[in-house]
Amino acid sequence: MSIESPQESEQTVFGNDAEPRPHKRTWLRVIIYVAVIGALGFVGWRIYQNQQAAAATTVKQAAALAGRPVPVQVVPVVQQPMPIFLTALGTVTPYMSVTVKARVSGQLLPVRFTEGQEVRQGETILEIDPKPYQAALDQAKGTLAHDEALLKNAQAEFARYKALFAAGVVSKETMDADEAQVGQYQGAIESDKAGIENAQLQLSWCSIQSPINGRIGLRLVDPGNIITANTTNLVIINQFRPIAVYFTLPENQLPQVLAKLRTDRQMPADAYDKGDVQKLATGQLLTADNSIDTTTGTAKLKAVFSNENEAMFPNQFVNIHLVMEDRPNALVVPSAAIQSGLQGSFVWVVNTGDKGAATASMAPVKIALAQGQMTILDSGVTPGQKIVVDGADRLRTGAQVLVSQARQSGGAPGAVGSGGQGGGHAGAGSGAGQGGQGPGSHQHKEQQ
């Protein structure tokens, strides 16, 4: 009988099981890899099948739609008189603006106006407590009366001394001294009269009148406050009718504006709202500033509008159209109809065949001037032709179209501008240059 050691017993029990473990792990990894590869292959196969099905559906849909007309919206080409103008962004400014201040100090009495009301020149709007200035006037009048009494007495004494001197009773020095005293009182009286005039002037300044016709603003000081002369702002009055607009133009456009202003003595100016859509008023260009701003290369100009309906308000931003010329028979199309390609600008023209089917064709055009929603063409279309303004991205030459009339936009009809730095000379028959965006003016297109 032999006794085994514990180490030998452990090797006997576990030695046979430890040998197969690496083989089991390898087979398990192989099985997992195969499963993953199979799953990825299945997912890829499903994606490919879905793509093939989607492509087949797209082809079927394209084939189904190939024979259908393309829906488009059209407008006719219009031939009408069109003004050519320069455009600029301007700021509405009161024709006259006055900040009212008191010329005397004192307590402000209840105001005599309603905020926002119209006032006339010379109308009393504010009043300072006049009692101190009335007392000063009364004192000046009393001083005058006192000096007049002294003068009267001095004149009487001088008359007596003059008679005594003639009789040889008094010396000439005594008579001259009395005569000089009369002159002193006369000078004092003149000074008293000036003091009365000054007191009356100070008293009149207690009543504050409107210096211009205009609309009064919000009061800046409430009644009862003590105000200081020539310091405290009381209220601001702005003249609305007429009203002015200040705007800038690039310096390269200034010569043509001044030349037209010298020739015609006046230049129409139209004011449109901030979006350049609604026309607010029509006025006249008044003048240009006497220098060019070197920092911006622009010149400041001033236009005046009657503003009877008060459609324009101070500090409002407006778009100014300076009319340079009128084209009597301009071909006008919406700017949305103009397309660009490798061969230049073109429009899609809708033609109606013998059987009534409408088809689209490309028509190259020559652009004269463009501004905003309207474009003037020199050639390429004829009046009355229908051109596409919506749906052109789906067209091809000869494609059948389903025509509907486009709704006319509410832009600034009947006017095409040429504003912008570097733009062509307004009034030129075909425009010149590549339009840009200059200081104080809107971006536009000009092509030849």
mmCIF file of N, CA, C and O in Angstrom, residues 68-161:
data_model
loop_
_atom_site.group_PDB
_atom_site.id
_atom_site.type_symbol
_atom_site.label_atom_id
_atom_site.label_comp_id
_atom_site.label_asym_id
_atom_site.label_seq_id
_atom_site.Cartn_x
_atom_site.Cartn_y
_atom_site.Cartn_z
ATOM 1 N N ARG A 68 -46.690 63.333 -69.003
ATOM 2 C CA ARG A 68 -47.588 64.332 -68.430
ATOM 3 C C ARG A 68 -47.058 65.739 -68.677
ATOM 4 O O ARG A 68 -45.850 65.973 -68.619
ATOM 5 N N PRO A 69 -47.934 66.725 -68.870
ATOM 6 C CA PRO A 69 -47.481 68.118 -69.024
ATOM 7 C C PRO A 69 -46.920 68.666 -67.711
ATOM 8 O O PRO A 69 -47.374 68.300 -66.622
ATOM 9 N N VAL A 70 -45.934 69.539 -67.837
ATOM 10 C CA VAL A 70 -45.333 70.175 -66.663
ATOM 11 C C VAL A 70 -46.155 71.402 -66.294
ATOM 12 O O VAL A 70 -46.364 72.291 -67.139
ATOM 13 N N PRO A 71 -46.674 71.493 -65.061
ATOM 14 C CA PRO A 71 -47.454 72.688 -64.684
ATOM 15 C C PRO A 71 -46.533 73.904 -64.523
ATOM 16 O O PRO A 71 -45.507 73.845 -63.843
ATOM 17 N N VAL A 72 -46.879 74.999 -65.173
ATOM 18 C CA VAL A 72 -46.102 76.233 -65.107
ATOM 19 C C VAL A 72 -47.057 77.410 -64.974
ATOM 20 O O VAL A 72 -48.250 77.315 -65.305
ATOM 21 N N GLN A 73 -46.519 78.516 -64.496
ATOM 22 C CA GLN A 73 -47.251 79.772 -64.439
ATOM 23 C C GLN A 73 -46.597 80.753 -65.402
ATOM 24 O O GLN A 73 -45.361 80.854 -65.449
ATOM 25 N N VAL A 74 -47.408 81.464 -66.147
ATOM 26 C CA VAL A 74 -46.899 82.347 -67.189
ATOM 27 C C VAL A 74 -47.478 83.748 -67.017
ATOM 28 O O VAL A 74 -48.512 83.935 -66.374
ATOM 29 N N VAL A 75 -46.768 84.713 -67.603
ATOM 30 C CA VAL A 75 -47.256 86.082 -67.716
ATOM 31 C C VAL A 75 -46.925 86.566 -69.125
ATOM 32 O O VAL A 75 -45.951 86.102 -69.736
ATOM 33 N N PRO A 76 -47.692 87.490 -69.656
ATOM 34 C CA PRO A 76 -47.379 88.011 -70.987
ATOM 35 C C PRO A 76 -46.296 89.079 -70.926
ATOM 36 O O PRO A 76 -46.149 89.789 -69.932
ATOM 37 N N VAL A 77 -45.532 89.187 -72.006
ATOM 38 C CA VAL A 77 -44.565 90.272 -72.151
ATOM 39 C C VAL A 77 -45.331 91.566 -72.411
ATOM 40 O O VAL A 77 -46.219 91.610 -73.268
ATOM 41 N N VAL A 78 -44.998 92.605 -71.663
ATOM 42 C CA VAL A 78 -45.726 93.869 -71.737
ATOM 43 C C VAL A 78 -44.825 94.922 -72.360
ATOM 44 O O VAL A 78 -43.630 95.010 -72.032
ATOM 45 N N GLN A 79 -45.388 95.716 -73.244
ATOM 46 C CA GLN A 79 -44.689 96.868 -73.798
ATOM 47 C C GLN A 79 -45.373 98.123 -73.276
ATOM 48 O O GLN A 79 -46.548 98.360 -73.544
ATOM 49 N N GLN A 80 -44.642 98.925 -72.523
ATOM 50 C CA GLN A 80 -45.240 100.083 -71.871
ATOM 51 C C GLN A 80 -44.152 101.115 -71.570
ATOM 52 O O GLN A 80 -42.965 100.798 -71.577
ATOM 53 N N PRO A 81 -44.568 102.355 -71.316
ATOM 54 C CA PRO A 81 -43.584 103.370 -70.910
ATOM 55 C C PRO A 81 -42.990 103.008 -69.550
ATOM 56 O O PRO A 81 -43.704 102.602 -68.636
ATOM 57 N N MET A 82 -41.690 103.157 -69.438
ATOM 58 C CA MET A 82 -40.998 102.812 -68.198
ATOM 59 C C MET A 82 -39.984 103.888 -67.847
ATOM 60 O O MET A 82 -39.167 104.275 -68.697
ATOM 61 N N PRO A 83 -40.015 104.390 -66.635
ATOM 62 C CA PRO A 83 -38.965 105.322 -66.210
ATOM 63 C C PRO A 83 -37.702 104.581 -65.787
ATOM 64 O O PRO A 83 -37.771 103.520 -65.177
ATOM 65 N N ILE A 84 -36.578 105.154 -66.124
ATOM 66 C CA ILE A 84 -35.276 104.635 -65.686
ATOM 67 C C ILE A 84 -34.817 105.502 -64.530
ATOM 68 O O ILE A 84 -34.794 106.729 -64.632
ATOM 69 N N PHE A 85 -34.462 104.883 -63.441
ATOM 70 C CA PHE A 85 -34.142 105.668 -62.257
ATOM 71 C C PHE A 85 -32.935 105.112 -61.525
ATOM 72 O O PHE A 85 -32.549 103.963 -61.696
ATOM 73 N N LEU A 86 -32.352 105.966 -60.696
ATOM 74 C CA LEU A 86 -31.321 105.564 -59.746
ATOM 75 C C LEU A 86 -31.993 105.291 -58.410
ATOM 76 O O LEU A 86 -32.969 105.949 -58.051
ATOM 77 N N THR A 87 -31.478 104.328 -57.679
ATOM 78 C CA THR A 87 -32.058 103.986 -56.388
ATOM 79 C C THR A 87 -31.059 104.255 -55.277
ATOM 80 O O THR A 87 -29.848 104.131 -55.465
ATOM 81 N N ALA A 88 -31.590 104.613 -54.122
ATOM 82 C CA ALA A 88 -30.746 104.874 -52.949
ATOM 83 C C ALA A 88 -31.590 104.705 -51.700
ATOM 84 O O ALA A 88 -32.812 104.876 -51.729
ATOM 85 N N LEU A 89 -30.940 104.358 -50.629
ATOM 86 C CA LEU A 89 -31.599 104.233 -49.332
ATOM 87 C C LEU A 89 -31.453 105.551 -48.585
ATOM 88 O O LEU A 89 -30.346 106.058 -48.425
ATOM 89 N N GLY A 90 -32.583 106.115 -48.158
ATOM 90 C CA GLY A 90 -32.567 107.418 -47.500
ATOM 91 C C GLY A 90 -33.247 107.395 -46.152
ATOM 92 O O GLY A 90 -33.921 106.433 -45.776
ATOM 93 N N THR A 91 -33.073 108.487 -45.437
ATOM 94 C CA THR A 91 -33.668 108.659 -44.116
ATOM 95 C C THR A 91 -34.554 109.898 -44.130
ATOM 96 O O THR A 91 -34.117 110.974 -44.533
ATOM 97 N N VAL A 92 -35.794 109.726 -43.693
ATOM 98 C CA VAL A 92 -36.728 110.847 -43.631
ATOM 99 C C VAL A 92 -36.328 111.766 -42.482
ATOM 100 O O VAL A 92 -36.035 111.305 -41.371
ATOM 101 N N THR A 93 -36.306 113.066 -42.769
ATOM 102 C CA THR A 93 -35.895 114.069 -41.795
ATOM 103 C C THR A 93 -36.897 115.221 -41.817
ATOM 104 O O THR A 93 -37.359 115.601 -42.897
ATOM 105 N N PRO A 94 -37.260 115.777 -40.666
ATOM 106 C CA PRO A 94 -38.153 116.942 -40.687
ATOM 107 C C PRO A 94 -37.556 118.067 -41.530
ATOM 108 O O PRO A 94 -36.343 118.295 -41.513
ATOM 109 N N TYR A 95 -38.433 118.754 -42.270
ATOM 110 C CA TYR A 95 -37.950 119.876 -43.072
ATOM 111 C C TYR A 95 -37.336 120.938 -42.172
ATOM 112 O O TYR A 95 -36.324 121.544 -42.506
ATOM 113 N N MET A 96 -37.966 121.148 -41.015
ATOM 114 C CA MET A 96 -37.399 121.989 -39.963
ATOM 115 C C MET A 96 -37.695 121.344 -38.618
ATOM 116 O O MET A 96 -38.779 120.791 -38.419
ATOM 117 N N SER A 97 -36.741 121.411 -37.719
ATOM 118 C CA SER A 97 -36.900 120.837 -36.384
ATOM 119 C C SER A 97 -36.344 121.824 -35.365
ATOM 120 O O SER A 97 -35.234 122.339 -35.535
ATOM 121 N N VAL A 98 -37.135 122.097 -34.336
ATOM 122 C CA VAL A 98 -36.749 123.083 -33.325
ATOM 123 C C VAL A 98 -36.877 122.454 -31.946
ATOM 124 O O VAL A 98 -37.921 121.885 -31.616
ATOM 125 N N THR A 99 -35.810 122.540 -31.169
ATOM 126 C CA THR A 99 -35.860 122.160 -29.756
ATOM 127 C C THR A 99 -36.141 123.419 -28.947
ATOM 128 O O THR A 99 -35.312 124.331 -28.906
ATOM 129 N N VAL A 100 -37.298 123.473 -28.344
ATOM 130 C CA VAL A 100 -37.745 124.683 -27.653
ATOM 131 C C VAL A 100 -37.101 124.743 -26.271
ATOM 132 O O VAL A 100 -37.173 123.778 -25.496
ATOM 133 N N LYS A 101 -36.471 125.886 -25.980
ATOM 134 C CA LYS A 101 -35.905 126.173 -24.661
ATOM 135 C C LYS A 101 -36.412 127.519 -24.181
ATOM 136 O O LYS A 101 -36.776 128.388 -24.990
ATOM 137 N N ALA A 102 -36.450 127.689 -22.878
ATOM 138 C CA ALA A 102 -36.863 128.975 -22.315
ATOM 139 C C ALA A 102 -35.691 129.946 -22.343
ATOM 140 O O ALA A 102 -34.538 129.562 -22.152
ATOM 141 N N ARG A 103 -35.981 131.222 -22.613
ATOM 142 C CA ARG A 103 -34.937 132.255 -22.625
ATOM 143 C C ARG A 103 -34.823 132.960 -21.287
ATOM 144 O O ARG A 103 -33.954 133.818 -21.111
ATOM 145 N N VAL A 104 -35.725 132.613 -20.358
ATOM 146 C CA VAL A 104 -35.650 133.141 -18.991
ATOM 147 C C VAL A 104 -35.839 131.977 -18.026
ATOM 148 O O VAL A 104 -36.415 130.950 -18.373
ATOM 149 N N SER A 105 -35.327 132.151 -16.825
ATOM 150 C CA SER A 105 -35.476 131.131 -15.791
ATOM 151 C C SER A 105 -36.734 131.393 -14.981
ATOM 152 O O SER A 105 -37.190 132.533 -14.863
ATOM 153 N N GLY A 106 -37.291 130.321 -14.421
ATOM 154 C CA GLY A 106 -38.480 130.471 -13.595
ATOM 155 C C GLY A 106 -39.259 129.177 -13.507
ATOM 156 O O GLY A 106 -38.814 128.119 -13.981
ATOM 157 N N GLN A 107 -40.442 129.280 -12.913
ATOM 158 C CA GLN A 107 -41.304 128.117 -12.734
ATOM 159 C C GLN A 107 -42.208 127.945 -13.956
ATOM 160 O O GLN A 107 -42.817 128.902 -14.432
ATOM 161 N N LEU A 108 -42.289 126.714 -14.446
ATOM 162 C CA LEU A 108 -43.109 126.423 -15.608
ATOM 163 C C LEU A 108 -44.558 126.289 -15.190
ATOM 164 O O LEU A 108 -44.905 125.493 -14.313
ATOM 165 N N LEU A 109 -45.436 127.072 -15.838
ATOM 166 C CA LEU A 109 -46.874 127.020 -15.583
ATOM 167 C C LEU A 109 -47.490 125.895 -16.416
ATOM 168 O O LEU A 109 -46.837 125.319 -17.281
ATOM 169 N N PRO A 110 -48.770 125.568 -16.170
ATOM 170 C CA PRO A 110 -49.424 124.517 -16.978
ATOM 171 C C PRO A 110 -49.299 124.784 -18.468
ATOM 172 O O PRO A 110 -49.455 125.912 -18.932
ATOM 173 N N VAL A 111 -48.991 123.711 -19.226
ATOM 174 C CA VAL A 111 -48.757 123.846 -20.660
ATOM 175 C C VAL A 111 -50.069 124.128 -21.380
ATOM 176 O O VAL A 111 -51.153 123.811 -20.901
ATOM 177 N N ARG A 112 -49.924 124.704 -22.573
ATOM 178 C CA ARG A 112 -51.097 125.078 -23.355
ATOM 179 C C ARG A 112 -51.218 124.251 -24.631
ATOM 180 O O ARG A 112 -51.795 124.701 -25.610
ATOM 181 N N PHE A 113 -50.689 123.060 -24.616
ATOM 182 C CA PHE A 113 -50.772 122.226 -25.803
ATOM 183 C C PHE A 113 -51.036 120.792 -25.396
ATOM 184 O O PHE A 113 -50.848 120.404 -24.232
ATOM 185 N N THR A 114 -51.478 120.021 -26.385
ATOM 186 C CA THR A 114 -51.648 118.580 -26.226
ATOM 187 C C THR A 114 -50.538 117.891 -27.005
ATOM 188 O O THR A 114 -50.261 118.241 -28.151
ATOM 189 N N GLU A 115 -49.898 116.955 -26.388
ATOM 190 C CA GLU A 115 -48.782 116.276 -27.038
ATOM 191 C C GLU A 115 -49.226 115.648 -28.356
ATOM 192 O O GLU A 115 -50.225 114.940 -28.417
ATOM 193 N N GLY A 116 -48.471 115.944 -29.402
ATOM 194 C CA GLY A 116 -48.776 115.410 -30.714
ATOM 195 C C GLY A 116 -49.659 116.289 -31.568
ATOM 196 O O GLY A 116 -49.937 115.936 -32.719
ATOM 197 N N GLN A 117 -50.089 117.435 -31.072
ATOM 198 C CA GLN A 117 -50.980 118.287 -31.853
ATOM 199 C C GLN A 117 -50.199 119.142 -32.845
ATOM 200 O O GLN A 117 -48.995 119.332 -32.728
ATOM 201 N N GLU A 118 -50.919 119.644 -33.843
ATOM 202 C CA GLU A 118 -50.344 120.568 -34.810
ATOM 203 C C GLU A 118 -50.361 121.978 -34.216
ATOM 204 O O GLU A 118 -51.356 122.398 -33.629
ATOM 205 N N VAL A 119 -49.264 122.690 -34.364
ATOM 206 C CA VAL A 119 -49.169 124.061 -33.867
ATOM 207 C C VAL A 119 -48.770 124.973 -35.012
ATOM 208 O O VAL A 119 -48.134 124.554 -35.980
ATOM 209 N N ARG A 120 -49.172 126.234 -34.899
ATOM 210 C CA ARG A 120 -48.852 127.234 -35.894
ATOM 211 C C ARG A 120 -47.758 128.155 -35.371
ATOM 212 O O ARG A 120 -47.573 128.310 -34.158
ATOM 213 N N GLN A 121 -47.047 128.758 -36.288
ATOM 214 C CA GLN A 121 -45.990 129.679 -35.902
ATOM 215 C C GLN A 121 -46.584 130.859 -35.141
ATOM 216 O O GLN A 121 -47.555 131.465 -35.568
ATOM 217 N N GLY A 122 -45.992 131.194 -33.975
ATOM 218 C CA GLY A 122 -46.468 132.279 -33.142
ATOM 219 C C GLY A 122 -47.492 131.872 -32.105
ATOM 220 O O GLY A 122 -47.869 132.692 -31.257
ATOM 221 N N GLU A 123 -47.940 130.623 -32.132
ATOM 222 C CA GLU A 123 -48.929 130.149 -31.158
ATOM 223 C C GLU A 123 -48.246 129.885 -29.815
ATOM 224 O O GLU A 123 -47.195 129.249 -29.752
ATOM 225 N N THR A 124 -48.855 130.394 -28.718
ATOM 226 C CA THR A 124 -48.297 130.207 -27.372
ATOM 227 C C THR A 124 -48.482 128.758 -26.938
ATOM 228 O O THR A 124 -49.590 128.227 -26.961
ATOM 229 N N ILE A 125 -47.367 128.134 -26.541
ATOM 230 C CA ILE A 125 -47.429 126.732 -26.139
ATOM 231 C C ILE A 125 -46.994 126.523 -24.684
ATOM 232 O O ILE A 125 -47.429 125.561 -24.045
ATOM 233 N N LEU A 126 -46.152 127.408 -24.147
ATOM 234 C CA LEU A 126 -45.665 127.287 -22.779
ATOM 235 C C LEU A 126 -45.599 128.670 -22.151
ATOM 236 O O LEU A 126 -45.542 129.694 -22.848
ATOM 237 N N GLU A 127 -45.566 128.707 -20.820
ATOM 238 C CA GLU A 127 -45.496 129.991 -20.136
ATOM 239 C C GLU A 127 -44.716 129.833 -18.830
ATOM 240 O O GLU A 127 -44.914 128.872 -18.078
ATOM 241 N N ILE A 128 -43.807 130.775 -18.618
ATOM 242 C CA ILE A 128 -43.047 130.854 -17.373
ATOM 243 C C ILE A 128 -43.755 131.842 -16.445
ATOM 244 O O ILE A 128 -44.354 132.823 -16.894
ATOM 245 N N ASP A 129 -43.680 131.591 -15.143
ATOM 246 C CA ASP A 129 -44.311 132.495 -14.174
ATOM 247 C C ASP A 129 -43.792 133.914 -14.391
ATOM 248 O O ASP A 129 -42.600 134.203 -14.208
ATOM 249 N N PRO A 130 -44.677 134.885 -14.763
ATOM 250 C CA PRO A 130 -44.203 136.217 -15.146
ATOM 251 C C PRO A 130 -44.065 137.202 -13.980
ATOM 252 O O PRO A 130 -43.612 138.327 -14.191
ATOM 253 N N LYS A 131 -44.464 136.825 -12.768
ATOM 254 C CA LYS A 131 -44.514 137.787 -11.667
ATOM 255 C C LYS A 131 -43.159 138.432 -11.379
ATOM 256 O O LYS A 131 -43.080 139.664 -11.239
ATOM 257 N N PRO A 132 -42.066 137.692 -11.287
ATOM 258 C CA PRO A 132 -40.780 138.370 -11.017
ATOM 259 C C PRO A 132 -40.396 139.366 -12.111
ATOM 260 O O PRO A 132 -39.837 140.424 -11.815
ATOM 261 N N TYR A 133 -40.691 139.045 -13.338
ATOM 262 C CA TYR A 133 -40.311 139.919 -14.448
ATOM 263 C C TYR A 133 -41.250 141.114 -14.563
ATOM 264 O O TYR A 133 -40.835 142.188 -14.995
ATOM 265 N N GLN A 134 -42.509 140.943 -14.142
ATOM 266 C CA GLN A 134 -43.423 142.089 -14.089
ATOM 267 C C GLN A 134 -42.981 143.064 -13.005
ATOM 268 O O GLN A 134 -43.027 144.293 -13.193
ATOM 269 N N ALA A 135 -42.505 142.536 -11.888
ATOM 270 C CA ALA A 135 -42.012 143.407 -10.810
ATOM 271 C C ALA A 135 -40.766 144.164 -11.264
ATOM 272 O O ALA A 135 -40.604 145.361 -10.963
ATOM 273 N N ALA A 136 -39.874 143.497 -12.007
ATOM 274 C CA ALA A 136 -38.678 144.175 -12.514
ATOM 275 C C ALA A 136 -39.053 145.281 -13.494
ATOM 276 O O ALA A 136 -38.432 146.353 -13.512
ATOM 277 N N LEU A 137 -40.087 145.076 -14.277
ATOM 278 C CA LEU A 137 -40.544 146.099 -15.216
ATOM 279 C C LEU A 137 -41.114 147.295 -14.453
ATOM 280 O O LEU A 137 -40.823 148.470 -14.783
ATOM 281 N N ASP A 138 -41.895 147.010 -13.435
ATOM 282 C CA ASP A 138 -42.461 148.106 -12.636
ATOM 283 C C ASP A 138 -41.358 148.911 -11.947
ATOM 284 O O ASP A 138 -41.432 150.147 -11.859
ATOM 285 N N GLN A 139 -40.338 148.213 -11.470
ATOM 286 C CA GLN A 139 -39.229 148.914 -10.831
ATOM 287 C C GLN A 139 -38.492 149.802 -11.830
ATOM 288 O O GLN A 139 -38.113 150.944 -11.513
ATOM 289 N N ALA A 140 -38.315 149.317 -13.034
ATOM 290 C CA ALA A 140 -37.647 150.123 -14.047
ATOM 291 C C ALA A 140 -38.475 151.355 -14.400
ATOM 292 O O ALA A 140 -37.929 152.452 -14.619
ATOM 293 N N LYS A 141 -39.755 151.205 -14.444
ATOM 294 C CA LYS A 141 -40.619 152.363 -14.727
ATOM 295 C C LYS A 141 -40.552 153.371 -13.588
ATOM 296 O O LYS A 141 -40.569 154.590 -13.818
ATOM 297 N N GLY A 142 -40.487 152.872 -12.334
ATOM 298 C CA GLY A 142 -40.366 153.799 -11.201
ATOM 299 C C GLY A 142 -39.057 154.560 -11.234
ATOM 300 O O GLY A 142 -39.016 155.770 -10.932
ATOM 301 N N THR A 143 -37.977 153.890 -11.582
ATOM 302 C CA THR A 143 -36.681 154.576 -11.690
ATOM 303 C C THR A 143 -36.725 155.661 -12.759
ATOM 304 O O THR A 143 -36.161 156.753 -12.588
ATOM 305 N N LEU A 144 -37.407 155.377 -13.857
ATOM 306 C CA LEU A 144 -37.539 156.380 -14.914
ATOM 307 C C LEU A 144 -38.318 157.597 -14.415
ATOM 308 O O LEU A 144 -37.927 158.752 -14.679
ATOM 309 N N ALA A 145 -39.377 157.365 -13.701
ATOM 310 C CA ALA A 145 -40.161 158.492 -13.187
ATOM 311 C C ALA A 145 -39.341 159.332 -12.216
ATOM 312 O O ALA A 145 -39.405 160.579 -12.221
ATOM 313 N N HIS A 146 -38.531 158.671 -11.375
ATOM 314 C CA HIS A 146 -37.691 159.398 -10.418
ATOM 315 C C HIS A 146 -36.669 160.270 -11.151
ATOM 316 O O HIS A 146 -36.486 161.456 -10.824
ATOM 317 N N ASP A 147 -36.016 159.703 -12.151
ATOM 318 C CA ASP A 147 -35.001 160.464 -12.877
ATOM 319 C C ASP A 147 -35.620 161.574 -13.720
ATOM 320 O O ASP A 147 -35.005 162.629 -13.927
ATOM 321 N N GLU A 148 -36.823 161.379 -14.220
ATOM 322 C CA GLU A 148 -37.489 162.447 -14.967
ATOM 323 C C GLU A 148 -37.800 163.634 -14.063
ATOM 324 O O GLU A 148 -37.683 164.803 -14.468
ATOM 325 N N ALA A 149 -38.186 163.346 -12.792
ATOM 326 C CA ALA A 149 -38.452 164.438 -11.838
ATOM 327 C C ALA A 149 -37.167 165.198 -11.525
ATOM 328 O O ALA A 149 -37.159 166.450 -11.458
ATOM 329 N N LEU A 150 -36.054 164.465 -11.355
ATOM 330 C CA LEU A 150 -34.789 165.139 -11.088
ATOM 331 C C LEU A 150 -34.359 165.984 -12.279
ATOM 332 O O LEU A 150 -33.813 167.091 -12.122
ATOM 333 N N LEU A 151 -34.595 165.464 -13.490
ATOM 334 C CA LEU A 151 -34.237 166.245 -14.665
ATOM 335 C C LEU A 151 -35.055 167.523 -14.753
ATOM 336 O O LEU A 151 -34.526 168.596 -15.110
ATOM 337 N N LYS A 152 -36.317 167.425 -14.441
ATOM 338 C CA LYS A 152 -37.180 168.615 -14.506
ATOM 339 C C LYS A 152 -36.697 169.683 -13.530
ATOM 340 O O LYS A 152 -36.636 170.880 -13.858
ATOM 341 N N ASN A 153 -36.299 169.262 -12.337
ATOM 342 C CA ASN A 153 -35.802 170.222 -11.339
ATOM 343 C C ASN A 153 -34.472 170.819 -11.778
ATOM 344 O O ASN A 153 -34.225 172.035 -11.635
ATOM 345 N N ALA A 154 -33.598 169.951 -12.357
ATOM 346 C CA ALA A 154 -32.303 170.455 -12.802
ATOM 347 C C ALA A 154 -32.470 171.449 -13.954
ATOM 348 O O ALA A 154 -31.731 172.441 -14.050
ATOM 349 N N GLN A 155 -33.419 171.186 -14.829
ATOM 350 C CA GLN A 155 -33.650 172.107 -15.931
ATOM 351 C C GLN A 155 -34.160 173.469 -15.431
ATOM 352 O O GLN A 155 -33.771 174.532 -15.945
ATOM 353 N N ALA A 156 -34.982 173.440 -14.398
ATOM 354 C CA ALA A 156 -35.487 174.699 -13.832
ATOM 355 C C ALA A 156 -34.353 175.487 -13.176
ATOM 356 O O ALA A 156 -34.240 176.724 -13.343
ATOM 357 N N GLU A 157 -33.481 174.786 -12.439
ATOM 358 C CA GLU A 157 -32.347 175.470 -11.809
ATOM 359 C C GLU A 157 -31.405 176.044 -12.866
ATOM 360 O O GLU A 157 -30.874 177.164 -12.712
ATOM 361 N N PHE A 158 -31.197 175.272 -13.945
ATOM 362 C CA PHE A 158 -30.308 175.769 -14.988
ATOM 363 C C PHE A 158 -30.870 177.026 -15.644
ATOM 364 O O PHE A 158 -30.119 177.974 -15.967
ATOM 365 N N ALA A 159 -32.203 177.078 -15.789
ATOM 366 C CA ALA A 159 -32.806 178.282 -16.370
ATOM 367 C C ALA A 159 -32.587 179.482 -15.449
ATOM 368 O O ALA A 159 -32.305 180.608 -15.917
ATOM 369 N N ARG A 160 -32.697 179.280 -14.122
ATOM 370 C CA ARG A 160 -32.486 180.396 -13.192
ATOM 371 C C ARG A 160 -31.028 180.852 -13.200
ATOM 372 O O ARG A 160 -30.726 182.052 -13.222
ATOM 373 N N TYR A 161 -30.096 179.895 -13.142
ATOM 374 C CA TYR A 161 -28.676 180.264 -13.141
ATOM 375 C C TYR A 161 -28.282 180.955 -14.446
ATOM 376 O O TYR A 161 -27.410 181.831 -14.460
#
